[in-house]
Amino acid sequence: MSEPVLLDAHHHLWDTELRDYPWMDGPWADPILGRFDAARYTGLTAPYGVRDSIVVQALQDVAETYDLLFTADNPVELEHGDEPGPVVGVVGWVDLTAPDVADQIAEVRESPSGRLLVGIRHGAQDEPDPEWLLRPDVLRGVQAVADAGLVYDLLVRPPQADAALGLARRLPGVSFVLDHGGKPDIAGGVWEPWAPWITSLAALPNVTVKLSGLVTEAAPGWKPADILPYARHVLDSFGADRVMYGSDWPVCTLAASYEQVLDLARETVPDGDRDAVFGGTARRVYGIN
């Protein structure tokens, strides 16, 4: 039932008792408040065949990045004893707009666990300016990410879609990964302009995509038939060699269990494409052995 070497290319770890996450801004977030650590993630996902994972920043604070790197580089404490954790890569955060952004990236990479940094992400979806990604200082910062040999994860909603496409076109030497299929409005049944936008992004060889985060874009009580057309359009547009599975745990638990998310991905991806989507693409794109 489980994939033999499954890599979850997108999940989070946090403890809201230790840090404030401003985006968790209402009662809707109550189920994901608390401690969601590596031990909890490992205990949940190991029975489904998850052996490797990529943890992604959830806070615009480099201190969180250092914590995630430390977690990735140390054993997980489980009831039966310590064992190596599943995290094989970290998508962290630095201030892309800072004049010394290249130095910031270098400092993180030169830290004791910095070799596990594989990418950088900024929550462009929350920037008031929908054209934030095209600002000259941001363009310079994203180029610095690529110059350091790292990937840039795109976190956008439909208002930032044009800017994301423009960014990927302007910087063809940068490896971009689109998170959560660009967050289509599945609950509203919106197909255009999202679908042709995905097709346009897929035409750019420097862009790959995560099959992740779709359950929380669907209406409560969703059925697979509500989400599968969007997931399959992503897969058909990019092809399996440019698509990677991600759970978006624990955010996904607002709408589904981990098992439901994984089952939905398996229903989307034909057997012949699973080696790529459930591990191969992420390992190649993020440079994970």
Tab-separated table of C-alpha atoms in Angstrom:
chain	number	residue	atom	x	y	z
A	1	MET	CA	0.000	0.000	0.000
A	2	SER	CA	2.902	2.379	0.585
A	3	GLU	CA	5.410	3.823	-1.843
A	4	PRO	CA	8.806	2.090	-1.438
A	5	VAL	CA	10.903	5.260	-1.078
A	6	LEU	CA	8.448	8.080	-0.501
A	7	LEU	CA	9.653	11.665	-0.094
A	8	ASP	CA	7.212	14.258	1.239
A	9	ALA	CA	8.471	17.439	-0.392
A	10	HIS	CA	6.446	19.899	1.669
A	11	HIS	CA	5.588	19.921	5.353
A	12	HIS	CA	6.087	22.206	8.325
A	13	LEU	CA	7.280	21.916	11.930
A	14	TRP	CA	6.471	24.440	14.635
A	15	ASP	CA	5.617	25.096	18.243
A	16	THR	CA	3.265	28.036	18.673
A	17	GLU	CA	4.081	28.137	22.391
A	18	LEU	CA	7.624	29.168	21.476
A	19	ARG	CA	6.960	31.432	18.497
A	20	ASP	CA	4.115	33.565	17.223
A	21	TYR	CA	2.942	32.840	13.677
A	22	PRO	CA	1.027	35.977	12.615
A	23	TRP	CA	-0.721	34.246	9.727
A	24	MET	CA	-2.557	32.011	12.192
A	25	ASP	CA	-4.890	34.918	12.754
A	26	GLY	CA	-8.210	33.502	13.885
A	27	PRO	CA	-10.187	30.610	15.387
A	28	TRP	CA	-9.783	28.731	12.105
A	29	ALA	CA	-6.182	28.045	13.124
A	30	ASP	CA	-6.973	26.550	16.535
A	31	PRO	CA	-6.499	22.924	15.326
A	32	ILE	CA	-2.913	23.652	14.214
A	33	LEU	CA	-1.820	25.532	17.315
A	34	GLY	CA	0.652	23.765	19.577
A	35	ARG	CA	3.667	21.562	19.042
A	36	PHE	CA	4.022	19.862	15.665
A	37	ASP	CA	7.557	18.534	15.871
A	38	ALA	CA	9.705	15.990	14.047
A	39	ALA	CA	8.777	13.157	16.404
A	40	ARG	CA	5.076	13.742	15.841
A	41	TYR	CA	5.569	13.951	12.083
A	42	THR	CA	7.699	10.798	12.011
A	43	GLY	CA	5.254	8.772	14.069
A	44	LEU	CA	2.403	9.819	11.817
A	45	THR	CA	4.028	9.339	8.427
A	46	ALA	CA	6.344	6.342	8.825
A	47	PRO	CA	3.489	3.805	8.511
A	48	TYR	CA	2.719	5.271	5.071
A	49	GLY	CA	6.239	4.701	3.784
A	50	VAL	CA	7.560	8.243	4.233
A	51	ARG	CA	11.319	7.923	4.719
A	52	ASP	CA	12.504	11.355	3.544
A	53	SER	CA	11.004	14.812	3.715
A	54	ILE	CA	11.603	18.486	3.046
A	55	VAL	CA	10.542	20.895	5.765
A	56	VAL	CA	9.486	24.378	4.659
A	57	GLN	CA	9.598	27.685	6.510
A	58	ALA	CA	6.373	29.056	7.929
A	59	LEU	CA	7.743	32.263	9.429
A	60	GLN	CA	9.598	35.233	7.937
A	61	ASP	CA	12.390	34.893	10.472
A	62	VAL	CA	15.829	33.411	9.857
A	63	ALA	CA	15.858	32.124	13.444
A	64	GLU	CA	13.204	29.594	12.433
A	65	THR	CA	15.436	28.496	9.558
A	66	TYR	CA	18.307	27.768	11.938
A	67	ASP	CA	15.944	25.756	14.148
A	68	LEU	CA	14.707	23.709	11.192
A	69	LEU	CA	18.279	23.012	10.087
A	70	PHE	CA	19.184	21.845	13.596
A	71	THR	CA	16.141	19.574	13.655
A	72	ALA	CA	17.045	18.122	10.268
A	73	ASP	CA	20.580	17.361	11.437
A	74	ASN	CA	19.704	15.549	14.655
A	75	PRO	CA	17.997	12.300	15.672
A	76	VAL	CA	14.296	12.193	16.436
A	77	GLU	CA	13.313	11.186	19.955
A	78	LEU	CA	10.720	8.422	19.722
A	79	GLU	CA	9.231	6.208	22.424
A	80	HIS	CA	11.367	3.235	21.390
A	81	GLY	CA	14.535	5.322	21.193
A	82	ASP	CA	16.285	7.876	19.023
A	83	GLU	CA	16.538	7.364	15.288
A	84	PRO	CA	17.548	9.460	12.280
A	85	GLY	CA	14.809	11.893	11.333
A	86	PRO	CA	13.161	12.018	7.913
A	87	VAL	CA	14.103	15.613	7.089
A	88	VAL	CA	16.717	15.624	4.324
A	89	GLY	CA	16.329	19.236	3.235
A	90	VAL	CA	15.160	22.628	4.501
A	91	VAL	CA	13.509	25.404	2.515
A	92	GLY	CA	14.276	28.367	4.717
A	93	TRP	CA	13.922	32.142	4.743
A	94	VAL	CA	16.209	35.135	4.402
A	95	ASP	CA	15.359	38.760	3.712
A	96	LEU	CA	15.420	38.864	-0.089
A	97	THR	CA	15.254	42.656	-0.083
A	98	ALA	CA	18.339	43.146	2.100
A	99	PRO	CA	21.410	44.650	0.391
A	100	ASP	CA	23.504	41.870	1.948
A	101	VAL	CA	21.167	39.020	0.998
A	102	ALA	CA	24.021	37.010	-0.545
A	103	ASP	CA	25.960	37.289	2.707
A	104	GLN	CA	22.899	36.226	4.688
A	105	ILE	CA	22.530	33.105	2.564
A	106	ALA	CA	26.232	32.331	2.896
A	107	GLU	CA	26.049	32.699	6.674
A	108	VAL	CA	23.180	30.208	6.885
A	109	ARG	CA	24.932	27.742	4.605
A	110	GLU	CA	28.152	27.993	6.596
A	111	SER	CA	26.378	27.256	9.879
A	112	PRO	CA	26.865	23.791	11.439
A	113	SER	CA	23.809	22.307	9.708
A	114	GLY	CA	23.749	24.677	6.748
A	115	ARG	CA	24.550	21.963	4.204
A	116	LEU	CA	20.908	20.869	4.568
A	117	LEU	CA	19.569	24.152	3.207
A	118	VAL	CA	18.111	23.383	-0.225
A	119	GLY	CA	15.911	26.381	-0.930
A	120	ILE	CA	14.487	29.736	0.120
A	121	ARG	CA	10.865	30.877	0.330
A	122	HIS	CA	9.061	34.104	1.139
A	123	GLY	CA	5.312	34.420	1.664
A	124	ALA	CA	4.638	36.595	-1.366
A	125	GLN	CA	0.951	35.670	-1.053
A	126	ASP	CA	0.753	37.901	2.031
A	127	GLU	CA	2.488	40.948	0.566
A	128	PRO	CA	0.083	43.898	0.064
A	129	ASP	CA	1.661	44.631	-3.324
A	130	PRO	CA	0.655	41.912	-5.828
A	131	GLU	CA	3.713	42.899	-7.900
A	132	TRP	CA	6.098	42.425	-4.971
A	133	LEU	CA	7.939	39.602	-6.741
A	134	LEU	CA	8.922	41.949	-9.571
A	135	ARG	CA	10.499	44.633	-7.409
A	136	PRO	CA	14.156	45.223	-8.348
A	137	ASP	CA	15.396	44.367	-4.855
A	138	VAL	CA	13.393	41.129	-4.844
A	139	LEU	CA	14.679	40.182	-8.302
A	140	ARG	CA	18.207	40.718	-7.036
A	141	GLY	CA	17.496	38.622	-3.941
A	142	VAL	CA	16.001	35.729	-5.894
A	143	GLN	CA	18.990	35.764	-8.234
A	144	ALA	CA	21.241	35.546	-5.170
A	145	VAL	CA	19.363	32.415	-4.133
A	146	ALA	CA	20.176	30.807	-7.476
A	147	ASP	CA	23.778	32.039	-7.378
A	148	ALA	CA	24.143	30.120	-4.102
A	149	GLY	CA	22.944	26.945	-5.812
A	150	LEU	CA	19.555	26.956	-4.104
A	151	VAL	CA	15.962	26.644	-5.304
A	152	TYR	CA	13.317	29.338	-4.844
A	153	ASP	CA	9.851	28.210	-3.721
A	154	LEU	CA	6.975	30.346	-5.002
A	155	LEU	CA	4.111	30.805	-2.527
A	156	VAL	CA	1.405	32.741	-4.345
A	157	ARG	CA	-2.337	33.041	-4.745
A	158	PRO	CA	-4.195	34.177	-7.889
A	159	PRO	CA	-3.538	37.914	-7.210
A	160	GLN	CA	0.220	37.258	-7.487
A	161	ALA	CA	-0.049	34.870	-10.448
A	162	ASP	CA	1.031	37.326	-13.148
A	163	ALA	CA	4.002	38.489	-11.099
A	164	ALA	CA	5.098	34.897	-10.464
A	165	LEU	CA	4.969	34.129	-14.176
A	166	GLY	CA	6.860	37.330	-14.950
A	167	LEU	CA	9.512	36.487	-12.352
A	168	ALA	CA	10.120	33.027	-13.789
A	169	ARG	CA	10.403	34.497	-17.293
A	170	ARG	CA	12.809	37.244	-16.232
A	171	LEU	CA	15.125	34.886	-14.350
A	172	PRO	CA	15.439	31.777	-16.540
A	173	GLY	CA	18.558	30.671	-14.670
A	174	VAL	CA	16.667	30.320	-11.378
A	175	SER	CA	15.066	26.998	-10.433
A	176	PHE	CA	11.534	27.763	-9.212
A	177	VAL	CA	9.155	25.412	-7.419
A	178	LEU	CA	5.501	26.448	-7.359
A	179	ASP	CA	3.943	25.485	-4.032
A	180	HIS	CA	0.443	24.057	-3.765
A	181	GLY	CA	-0.295	24.194	-7.474
A	182	GLY	CA	-0.627	27.963	-7.203
A	183	LYS	CA	-3.579	27.677	-4.793
A	184	PRO	CA	-6.534	27.474	-7.193
A	185	ASP	CA	-9.963	28.460	-5.874
A	186	ILE	CA	-11.341	24.939	-5.801
A	187	ALA	CA	-14.089	25.844	-3.346
A	188	GLY	CA	-15.402	28.416	-5.817
A	189	GLY	CA	-15.048	26.064	-8.780
A	190	VAL	CA	-12.801	28.608	-10.512
A	191	TRP	CA	-10.942	27.135	-13.508
A	192	GLU	CA	-9.859	30.208	-15.461
A	193	PRO	CA	-7.517	32.031	-15.428
A	194	TRP	CA	-5.805	29.497	-13.142
A	195	ALA	CA	-5.668	26.624	-15.637
A	196	PRO	CA	-4.097	28.547	-18.553
A	197	TRP	CA	-1.696	30.166	-16.087
A	198	ILE	CA	-0.516	26.711	-15.015
A	199	THR	CA	-0.046	25.826	-18.687
A	200	SER	CA	2.031	28.976	-19.208
A	201	LEU	CA	4.240	28.226	-16.191
A	202	ALA	CA	4.691	24.656	-17.368
A	203	ALA	CA	6.054	25.979	-20.665
A	204	LEU	CA	9.040	27.385	-18.734
A	205	PRO	CA	11.712	24.717	-18.180
A	206	ASN	CA	12.952	26.379	-14.978
A	207	VAL	CA	9.665	25.817	-13.119
A	208	THR	CA	8.512	22.693	-11.288
A	209	VAL	CA	5.454	22.295	-9.075
A	210	LYS	CA	4.280	20.683	-5.861
A	211	LEU	CA	1.169	18.567	-5.833
A	212	SER	CA	0.302	19.814	-2.375
A	213	GLY	CA	-2.028	22.012	-0.389
A	214	LEU	CA	-5.107	21.443	-2.533
A	215	VAL	CA	-7.388	20.028	0.162
A	216	THR	CA	-7.387	23.321	2.060
A	217	GLU	CA	-8.401	25.183	-1.105
A	218	ALA	CA	-11.516	22.999	-1.460
A	219	ALA	CA	-14.843	23.508	0.306
A	220	PRO	CA	-15.503	21.734	3.619
A	221	GLY	CA	-16.776	18.227	3.012
A	222	TRP	CA	-14.875	18.009	-0.282
A	223	LYS	CA	-14.874	14.858	-2.356
A	224	PRO	CA	-12.000	13.621	-4.542
A	225	ALA	CA	-13.998	14.540	-7.630
A	226	ASP	CA	-13.836	18.202	-6.533
A	227	ILE	CA	-10.041	18.253	-6.444
A	228	LEU	CA	-8.882	15.697	-9.010
A	229	PRO	CA	-9.473	17.894	-12.101
A	230	TYR	CA	-7.110	20.528	-10.641
A	231	ALA	CA	-4.512	17.984	-9.532
A	232	ARG	CA	-4.580	16.221	-12.890
A	233	HIS	CA	-4.245	19.485	-14.792
A	234	VAL	CA	-1.078	20.194	-12.819
A	235	LEU	CA	0.287	16.738	-13.596
A	236	ASP	CA	-0.721	16.818	-17.266
A	237	SER	CA	0.737	20.294	-17.769
A	238	PHE	CA	4.106	19.749	-16.106
A	239	GLY	CA	4.610	16.015	-16.521
A	240	ALA	CA	5.689	13.680	-13.739
A	241	ASP	CA	9.378	14.638	-13.996
A	242	ARG	CA	8.463	18.189	-12.921
A	243	VAL	CA	5.863	17.387	-10.242
A	244	MET	CA	6.546	16.461	-6.608
A	245	TYR	CA	4.226	15.247	-3.873
A	246	GLY	CA	3.889	17.291	-0.685
A	247	SER	CA	1.481	16.845	2.214
A	248	ASP	CA	1.489	20.407	3.606
A	249	TRP	CA	1.216	18.850	7.078
A	250	PRO	CA	-0.004	20.033	9.543
A	251	VAL	CA	-1.944	22.669	7.570
A	252	CYS	CA	-3.595	19.876	5.589
A	253	THR	CA	-5.208	18.577	8.783
A	254	LEU	CA	-7.599	21.525	8.680
A	255	ALA	CA	-9.322	19.714	5.805
A	256	ALA	CA	-8.068	16.127	5.686
A	257	SER	CA	-6.018	13.444	7.371
A	258	TYR	CA	-2.513	12.635	6.161
A	259	GLU	CA	-3.858	9.371	4.746
A	260	GLN	CA	-6.547	11.202	2.764
A	261	VAL	CA	-3.979	13.603	1.290
A	262	LEU	CA	-1.699	10.741	0.280
A	263	ASP	CA	-4.574	8.710	-1.155
A	264	LEU	CA	-5.692	11.704	-3.213
A	265	ALA	CA	-2.185	12.083	-4.634
A	266	ARG	CA	-2.044	8.370	-5.455
A	267	GLU	CA	-5.399	8.626	-7.212
A	268	THR	CA	-4.023	11.512	-9.266
A	269	VAL	CA	-0.736	9.898	-10.300
A	270	PRO	CA	-0.616	6.797	-12.565
A	271	ASP	CA	1.569	3.929	-11.398
A	272	GLY	CA	4.232	4.606	-14.016
A	273	ASP	CA	4.705	8.191	-12.796
A	274	ARG	CA	4.913	7.502	-9.071
A	275	ASP	CA	8.685	7.084	-8.782
A	276	ALA	CA	9.107	10.638	-10.064
A	277	VAL	CA	6.246	12.360	-8.247
A	278	PHE	CA	6.765	10.608	-4.913
A	279	GLY	CA	10.490	11.194	-4.712
A	280	GLY	CA	12.538	11.393	-7.887
A	281	THR	CA	11.567	14.899	-8.930
A	282	ALA	CA	12.161	16.420	-5.496
A	283	ARG	CA	15.527	14.712	-5.120
A	284	ARG	CA	16.704	15.978	-8.482
A	285	VAL	CA	15.366	19.526	-8.172
A	286	TYR	CA	16.562	20.098	-4.623
A	287	GLY	CA	19.830	18.232	-5.132
A	288	ILE	CA	19.181	15.537	-2.530
A	289	ASN	CA	21.160	12.306	-2.823
